[in-house]
mmCIF file of C-alpha atoms in Angstrom:
data_model
loop_
_atom_site.group_PDB
_atom_site.id
_atom_site.type_symbol
_atom_site.label_atom_id
_atom_site.label_comp_id
_atom_site.label_asym_id
_atom_site.label_seq_id
_atom_site.Cartn_x
_atom_site.Cartn_y
_atom_site.Cartn_z
ATOM 1 C CA THR A 173 22.626 -4.819 33.510
ATOM 2 C CA ASN A 174 20.918 -3.906 30.279
ATOM 3 C CA LEU A 175 20.306 -0.389 32.068
ATOM 4 C CA GLU A 176 23.559 -0.420 31.762
ATOM 5 C CA PHE A 177 24.118 -0.922 27.913
ATOM 6 C CA SER A 178 20.213 1.127 27.794
ATOM 7 C CA GLY A 179 20.912 4.424 26.438
ATOM 8 C CA LEU A 180 23.269 6.656 23.685
ATOM 9 C CA GLN A 181 26.274 5.738 25.868
ATOM 10 C CA GLY A 182 26.205 3.271 28.322
ATOM 11 C CA ALA A 183 23.527 3.974 31.526
ATOM 12 C CA PRO A 184 21.099 6.258 30.294
ATOM 13 C CA ARG A 185 20.826 10.000 32.521
ATOM 14 C CA SER A 186 17.201 9.819 33.221
ATOM 15 C CA ILE A 187 14.764 6.323 33.723
ATOM 16 C CA LEU A 188 11.300 7.369 35.493
ATOM 17 C CA ILE A 189 9.664 4.134 37.079
ATOM 18 C CA SER A 190 6.313 4.288 36.460
ATOM 19 C CA SER A 191 2.880 1.471 36.028
ATOM 20 C CA PRO A 192 -1.015 0.893 34.436
ATOM 21 C CA GLY A 193 -1.984 1.317 37.762
ATOM 22 C CA GLU A 194 -0.464 2.236 41.642
ATOM 23 C CA GLY A 195 0.142 -0.428 43.734
ATOM 24 C CA HIS A 196 2.573 -2.485 40.921
ATOM 25 C CA GLY A 197 6.049 -2.022 42.850
ATOM 26 C CA GLU A 198 7.617 0.439 41.724
ATOM 27 C CA LEU A 199 8.441 2.554 44.403
ATOM 28 C CA ALA A 200 9.642 -0.125 45.853
ATOM 29 C CA LEU A 201 11.753 -1.045 42.523
ATOM 30 C CA ALA A 202 12.850 2.176 42.372
ATOM 31 C CA THR A 203 15.091 2.880 45.824
ATOM 32 C CA GLN A 204 16.525 -0.468 44.970
ATOM 33 C CA LEU A 205 17.247 -0.064 41.626
ATOM 34 C CA ALA A 206 19.132 3.330 42.593
ATOM 35 C CA ALA A 207 21.125 1.961 45.155
ATOM 36 C CA ALA A 208 22.379 -0.830 43.117
ATOM 37 C CA PHE A 209 23.133 2.671 40.940
ATOM 38 C CA ALA A 210 25.142 3.423 44.085
ATOM 39 C CA HIS A 211 26.687 0.318 44.847
ATOM 40 C CA ALA A 212 27.942 0.244 41.513
ATOM 41 C CA GLY A 213 29.084 4.048 41.796
ATOM 42 C CA LYS A 214 27.382 6.168 40.220
ATOM 43 C CA ARG A 215 25.916 9.135 41.801
ATOM 44 C CA VAL A 216 22.213 9.366 41.571
ATOM 45 C CA ALA A 217 19.321 11.262 42.403
ATOM 46 C CA LEU A 218 16.202 9.831 43.496
ATOM 47 C CA VAL A 219 13.212 12.104 42.472
ATOM 48 C CA ASP A 220 9.433 11.461 44.317
ATOM 49 C CA ALA A 221 7.579 13.032 40.690
ATOM 50 C CA ASN A 222 4.617 11.782 42.027
ATOM 51 C CA MET A 223 3.726 15.827 43.162
ATOM 52 C CA ARG A 224 0.327 15.305 43.386
ATOM 53 C CA GLN A 225 -0.399 12.940 45.499
ATOM 54 C CA PRO A 226 3.747 12.521 47.143
ATOM 55 C CA VAL A 227 4.814 8.875 48.282
ATOM 56 C CA LEU A 228 8.357 8.530 48.871
ATOM 57 C CA HIS A 229 8.718 10.346 51.744
ATOM 58 C CA ALA A 230 7.101 8.118 53.960
ATOM 59 C CA PHE A 231 8.071 5.107 52.061
ATOM 60 C CA LEU A 232 11.842 6.697 52.961
ATOM 61 C CA GLY A 233 10.496 8.097 56.619
ATOM 62 C CA ILE A 234 12.001 11.532 55.250
ATOM 63 C CA PRO A 235 11.105 14.754 55.515
ATOM 64 C CA ASN A 236 8.939 16.649 52.567
ATOM 65 C CA LYS A 237 9.594 19.746 52.750
ATOM 66 C CA LEU A 238 11.216 20.398 49.655
ATOM 67 C CA GLY A 239 11.666 18.799 46.354
ATOM 68 C CA LEU A 240 10.394 18.393 42.984
ATOM 69 C CA ARG A 241 7.363 20.754 43.196
ATOM 70 C CA ASP A 242 9.501 23.974 44.483
ATOM 71 C CA MET A 243 12.151 23.359 41.896
ATOM 72 C CA LEU A 244 10.011 23.669 39.063
ATOM 73 C CA LYS A 245 7.691 26.044 40.751
ATOM 74 C CA ASP A 246 11.031 27.966 42.702
ATOM 75 C CA ASP A 247 13.290 27.392 40.172
ATOM 76 C CA LEU A 248 14.946 26.243 43.266
ATOM 77 C CA VAL A 249 18.607 23.720 42.137
ATOM 78 C CA PRO A 250 18.867 20.477 43.548
ATOM 79 C CA GLN A 251 20.864 21.033 45.971
ATOM 80 C CA VAL A 252 18.165 23.220 48.237
ATOM 81 C CA VAL A 253 16.244 20.784 48.465
ATOM 82 C CA THR A 254 18.549 17.592 47.237
ATOM 83 C CA GLN A 255 18.367 15.299 50.798
ATOM 84 C CA GLU A 256 21.170 12.773 51.862
ATOM 85 C CA SER A 257 20.703 9.180 52.130
ATOM 86 C CA LYS A 258 22.924 6.428 53.708
ATOM 87 C CA LEU A 259 24.635 5.723 50.491
ATOM 88 C CA TRP A 260 26.557 8.514 50.016
ATOM 89 C CA ARG A 261 26.970 8.556 46.007
ATOM 90 C CA LEU A 262 22.682 8.367 46.270
ATOM 91 C CA LYS A 263 20.280 11.554 46.976
ATOM 92 C CA TYR A 264 16.388 11.566 47.269
ATOM 93 C CA ILE A 265 14.305 14.487 46.332
ATOM 94 C CA THR A 266 11.278 14.185 47.145
ATOM 95 C CA ALA A 267 7.451 15.487 45.329
ATOM 96 C CA GLY A 268 6.887 18.332 48.057
ATOM 97 C CA GLU A 269 4.013 19.556 49.309
ATOM 98 C CA PRO A 270 0.757 17.773 46.895
ATOM 99 C CA THR A 271 -0.474 20.804 44.172
ATOM 100 C CA GLU A 272 -3.433 20.190 40.806
ATOM 101 C CA ASP A 273 -0.704 22.345 38.566
ATOM 102 C CA ALA A 274 1.651 19.290 39.038
ATOM 103 C CA ALA A 275 1.087 18.462 34.704
ATOM 104 C CA GLU A 276 1.483 22.183 34.201
ATOM 105 C CA LEU A 277 4.637 21.633 36.346
ATOM 106 C CA ILE A 278 5.490 18.814 34.934
ATOM 107 C CA GLY A 279 5.268 21.027 31.679
ATOM 108 C CA SER A 280 6.644 23.701 31.663
ATOM 109 C CA ILE A 281 9.929 24.078 30.776
ATOM 110 C CA SER A 282 11.302 24.707 34.065
ATOM 111 C CA LEU A 283 11.588 20.941 34.044
ATOM 112 C CA LEU A 284 14.301 20.595 31.533
ATOM 113 C CA LYS A 285 16.506 23.876 33.248
ATOM 114 C CA ALA A 286 15.781 20.838 36.222
ATOM 115 C CA LEU A 287 17.603 18.294 34.510
ATOM 116 C CA THR A 288 19.932 20.231 33.134
ATOM 117 C CA ARG A 289 21.258 21.110 36.926
ATOM 118 C CA LEU A 290 20.909 17.111 37.807
ATOM 119 C CA ARG A 291 23.774 15.881 35.398
ATOM 120 C CA GLU A 292 25.293 17.910 37.446
ATOM 121 C CA GLN A 293 24.401 16.175 40.829
ATOM 122 C CA ALA A 294 24.103 13.250 39.187
ATOM 123 C CA ASP A 295 25.061 10.039 37.271
ATOM 124 C CA ILE A 296 21.700 8.318 36.579
ATOM 125 C CA SER A 297 18.404 10.283 38.142
ATOM 126 C CA ILE A 298 15.477 7.090 39.239
ATOM 127 C CA PHE A 299 12.193 8.967 38.866
ATOM 128 C CA VAL A 300 9.078 7.517 40.373
ATOM 129 C CA GLY A 301 6.082 9.163 38.794
ATOM 130 C CA LEU A 302 2.078 8.584 38.697
ATOM 131 C CA PRO A 303 0.446 5.629 36.953
ATOM 132 C CA PHE A 304 -0.319 6.807 33.620
ATOM 133 C CA LEU A 305 -3.165 7.189 34.586
ATOM 134 C CA VAL A 306 -2.827 11.196 34.524
ATOM 135 C CA ALA A 307 -1.812 13.621 31.510
ATOM 136 C CA GLU A 308 1.682 14.422 33.427
ATOM 137 C CA SER A 309 2.901 10.858 33.078
ATOM 138 C CA PHE A 310 3.206 10.630 29.490
ATOM 139 C CA LEU A 311 4.601 14.061 29.682
ATOM 140 C CA LEU A 312 7.450 13.337 32.598
ATOM 141 C CA ALA A 313 8.097 9.835 29.934
ATOM 142 C CA ALA A 314 8.331 12.507 26.893
ATOM 143 C CA ARG A 315 11.434 14.033 28.806
ATOM 144 C CA LEU A 316 13.447 11.176 29.491
ATOM 145 C CA GLU A 317 15.895 9.178 28.734
ATOM 146 C CA CYS A 318 14.253 5.974 29.164
ATOM 147 C CA VAL A 319 10.738 4.405 30.707
ATOM 148 C CA LEU A 320 10.670 1.223 32.624
ATOM 149 C CA MET A 321 7.441 -0.047 32.887
ATOM 150 C CA VAL A 322 6.420 -1.902 36.437
ATOM 151 C CA MET A 323 2.955 -4.305 35.689
ATOM 152 C CA ARG A 324 2.287 -6.449 38.655
ATOM 153 C CA GLN A 325 0.580 -10.386 37.534
ATOM 154 C CA GLY A 326 -3.620 -10.348 38.615
ATOM 155 C CA ARG A 327 -3.585 -6.502 38.401
ATOM 156 C CA THR A 328 -2.053 -5.375 35.744
ATOM 157 C CA ARG A 329 -4.242 -5.496 33.012
ATOM 158 C CA ILE A 330 -3.023 -6.699 29.329
ATOM 159 C CA SER A 331 -5.125 -4.263 27.162
ATOM 160 C CA ALA A 332 -4.277 -1.594 30.239
ATOM 161 C CA ALA A 333 -0.754 -2.440 29.205
ATOM 162 C CA GLN A 334 -1.648 -2.267 24.979
ATOM 163 C CA ASP A 335 -2.961 0.927 25.392
ATOM 164 C CA ILE A 336 -0.112 2.584 27.016
ATOM 165 C CA LYS A 337 2.306 0.967 25.301
ATOM 166 C CA LYS A 338 0.977 2.894 21.990
ATOM 167 C CA GLN A 339 0.350 5.907 24.230
ATOM 168 C CA LEU A 340 4.101 6.223 24.768
ATOM 169 C CA GLU A 341 4.688 5.155 21.456
ATOM 170 C CA ARG A 342 2.453 8.308 20.601
ATOM 171 C CA VAL A 343 5.159 11.117 22.972
ATOM 172 C CA ARG A 344 8.105 8.759 21.862
ATOM 173 C CA ALA A 345 9.066 7.622 24.676
ATOM 174 C CA ASN A 346 11.711 4.737 24.892
ATOM 175 C CA VAL A 347 10.431 1.971 26.338
ATOM 176 C CA VAL A 348 13.481 0.195 27.633
ATOM 177 C CA GLY A 349 11.961 -2.963 29.442
ATOM 178 C CA VAL A 350 8.581 -4.168 32.027
ATOM 179 C CA VAL A 351 9.240 -4.872 35.372
ATOM 180 C CA LEU A 352 6.652 -8.433 36.269
ATOM 181 C CA ASN A 353 6.316 -8.383 40.028
ATOM 182 C CA GLY A 354 4.296 -11.387 41.672
ATOM 183 C CA VAL A 355 4.702 -13.760 39.652
ATOM 184 C CA GLY A 356 4.454 -16.754 41.505
ATOM 185 C CA LYS A 357 2.261 -15.481 44.261
#
């Protein structure tokens, strides 16, 4: 509900969901959030921005032939790389084949073109990114409308979270909230 009011004109058009480290629950949160927006009547694109070690396809049990990497590298339109879900308003874009030049692709003008094209196809694009341990996570955070940080009790160090917050402020990322997983376990 809070996300509905966090953008300039209601819900943000592009959201990055990431964490300080692996295994904090960002992928599960992203898929649940995407389904919730789709059930609320929004057209949603769930995008795997982890082009170094793609994860969305394995989590959902879908192919990973073409994806975000291909959109950025080969200038493909979203319709070519999009996969349907059981919810007709929700579509998936996997990462594509793993690549080591992910930071260059995220930092390129191709990402801005892809975001413009995604806005034509979806009301909200939810990106699942690499943890904030690599450069492309901060590049993506700076280019998307907002960031939702996922932390896990007993796993996320306070000092790491504070350092990431400072770095996100430096790139002028719009952090709209934090989700704390693993509470009470």
